[in-house]
């Protein structure tokens, strides 16, 4: 059975350069196998919800 783990990241966005930092952080997470499942805009920035397949699931299937 596949299982997943989840993470939540908050990005404070006030200037254009903040989007660059957000993009960089999400690309780093993507390289680790994380996938953004949704992002919500708020008064102070963005909250992103990520998931990836649990490492325990991958080891069991090998």
PDB file of C-alpha atoms in Angstrom:
ATOM      1  CA  UNK A   1       0.000   0.000   0.000  1.00  0.00           C
ATOM      2  CA  UNK A   2       1.342   3.394  -0.928  1.00  0.00           C
ATOM      3  CA  UNK A   3       1.649   5.901   1.885  1.00  0.00           C
ATOM      4  CA  UNK A   4       2.532   9.565   1.785  1.00  0.00           C
ATOM      5  CA  UNK A   5       4.104  12.171   4.002  1.00  0.00           C
ATOM      6  CA  UNK A   6       3.110  15.810   3.968  1.00  0.00           C
ATOM      7  CA  UNK A   7       4.757  19.161   4.615  1.00  0.00           C
ATOM      8  CA  UNK A   8       3.534  22.739   4.842  1.00  0.00           C
ATOM      9  CA  UNK A   9       5.632  25.752   3.862  1.00  0.00           C
ATOM     10  CA  UNK A  10       4.817  29.418   4.336  1.00  0.00           C
ATOM     11  CA  UNK A  11       6.334  32.096   2.127  1.00  0.00           C
ATOM     12  CA  UNK A  12       6.124  35.755   3.026  1.00  0.00           C
ATOM     13  CA  UNK A  13       5.864  37.666  -0.238  1.00  0.00           C
ATOM     14  CA  UNK A  14       6.247  41.443  -0.289  1.00  0.00           C
ATOM     15  CA  UNK A  15       8.537  42.069  -3.260  1.00  0.00           C
ATOM     16  CA  UNK A  16       9.315  40.439  -6.590  1.00  0.00           C
ATOM     17  CA  UNK A  17      12.534  38.932  -5.188  1.00  0.00           C
ATOM     18  CA  UNK A  18      10.410  37.040  -2.650  1.00  0.00           C
ATOM     19  CA  UNK A  19       8.869  35.081  -5.540  1.00  0.00           C
ATOM     20  CA  UNK A  20      12.369  34.105  -6.653  1.00  0.00           C
ATOM     21  CA  UNK A  21      13.130  32.785  -3.151  1.00  0.00           C
ATOM     22  CA  UNK A  22       9.821  30.916  -3.131  1.00  0.00           C
ATOM     23  CA  UNK A  23      10.540  29.363  -6.535  1.00  0.00           C
ATOM     24  CA  UNK A  24      14.018  28.327  -5.420  1.00  0.00           C
ATOM     25  CA  UNK A  25      12.734  26.685  -2.223  1.00  0.00           C
ATOM     26  CA  UNK A  26      10.018  24.809  -4.105  1.00  0.00           C
ATOM     27  CA  UNK A  27      12.505  23.623  -6.736  1.00  0.00           C
ATOM     28  CA  UNK A  28      14.756  22.303  -3.949  1.00  0.00           C
ATOM     29  CA  UNK A  29      11.833  20.405  -2.450  1.00  0.00           C
ATOM     30  CA  UNK A  30      10.861  19.101  -5.885  1.00  0.00           C
ATOM     31  CA  UNK A  31      14.356  17.678  -6.310  1.00  0.00           C
ATOM     32  CA  UNK A  32      13.770  15.778  -3.033  1.00  0.00           C
ATOM     33  CA  UNK A  33      10.573  14.239  -4.414  1.00  0.00           C
ATOM     34  CA  UNK A  34       8.061  16.679  -2.936  1.00  0.00           C
ATOM     35  CA  UNK A  35       5.074  17.787  -5.011  1.00  0.00           C
ATOM     36  CA  UNK A  36       2.952  20.879  -4.350  1.00  0.00           C
ATOM     37  CA  UNK A  37      -0.647  19.768  -4.036  1.00  0.00           C
ATOM     38  CA  UNK A  38      -2.102  23.215  -3.380  1.00  0.00           C
ATOM     39  CA  UNK A  39      -1.103  26.776  -2.540  1.00  0.00           C
ATOM     40  CA  UNK A  40      -3.240  29.349  -0.792  1.00  0.00           C
ATOM     41  CA  UNK A  41      -2.738  33.104  -0.918  1.00  0.00           C
ATOM     42  CA  UNK A  42      -3.213  34.998   2.315  1.00  0.00           C
ATOM     43  CA  UNK A  43      -2.744  38.524   3.589  1.00  0.00           C
ATOM     44  CA  UNK A  44       0.957  38.001   4.257  1.00  0.00           C
ATOM     45  CA  UNK A  45       2.052  35.493   1.636  1.00  0.00           C
ATOM     46  CA  UNK A  46       1.462  31.955   0.462  1.00  0.00           C
ATOM     47  CA  UNK A  47       0.965  28.700   2.293  1.00  0.00           C
ATOM     48  CA  UNK A  48       1.890  25.652   0.239  1.00  0.00           C
ATOM     49  CA  UNK A  49       0.984  22.065   0.976  1.00  0.00           C
ATOM     50  CA  UNK A  50       3.317  19.367  -0.323  1.00  0.00           C
ATOM     51  CA  UNK A  51       3.353  15.577  -0.408  1.00  0.00           C
ATOM     52  CA  UNK A  52       5.692  12.787  -1.412  1.00  0.00           C
ATOM     53  CA  UNK A  53       5.557   9.043  -1.277  1.00  0.00           C
ATOM     54  CA  UNK A  54       6.783   7.762   2.055  1.00  0.00           C
ATOM     55  CA  UNK A  55      10.268   6.293   2.053  1.00  0.00           C
ATOM     56  CA  UNK A  56       8.933   3.253   3.924  1.00  0.00           C
ATOM     57  CA  UNK A  57       6.637   2.501   0.983  1.00  0.00           C
ATOM     58  CA  UNK A  58       9.501   2.726  -1.509  1.00  0.00           C
ATOM     59  CA  UNK A  59      11.747   0.383   0.527  1.00  0.00           C
ATOM     60  CA  UNK A  60       8.951  -2.184   0.942  1.00  0.00           C
ATOM     61  CA  UNK A  61       8.278  -2.271  -2.800  1.00  0.00           C
ATOM     62  CA  UNK A  62      11.932  -2.889  -3.758  1.00  0.00           C
TER      63      UNK A  62
END
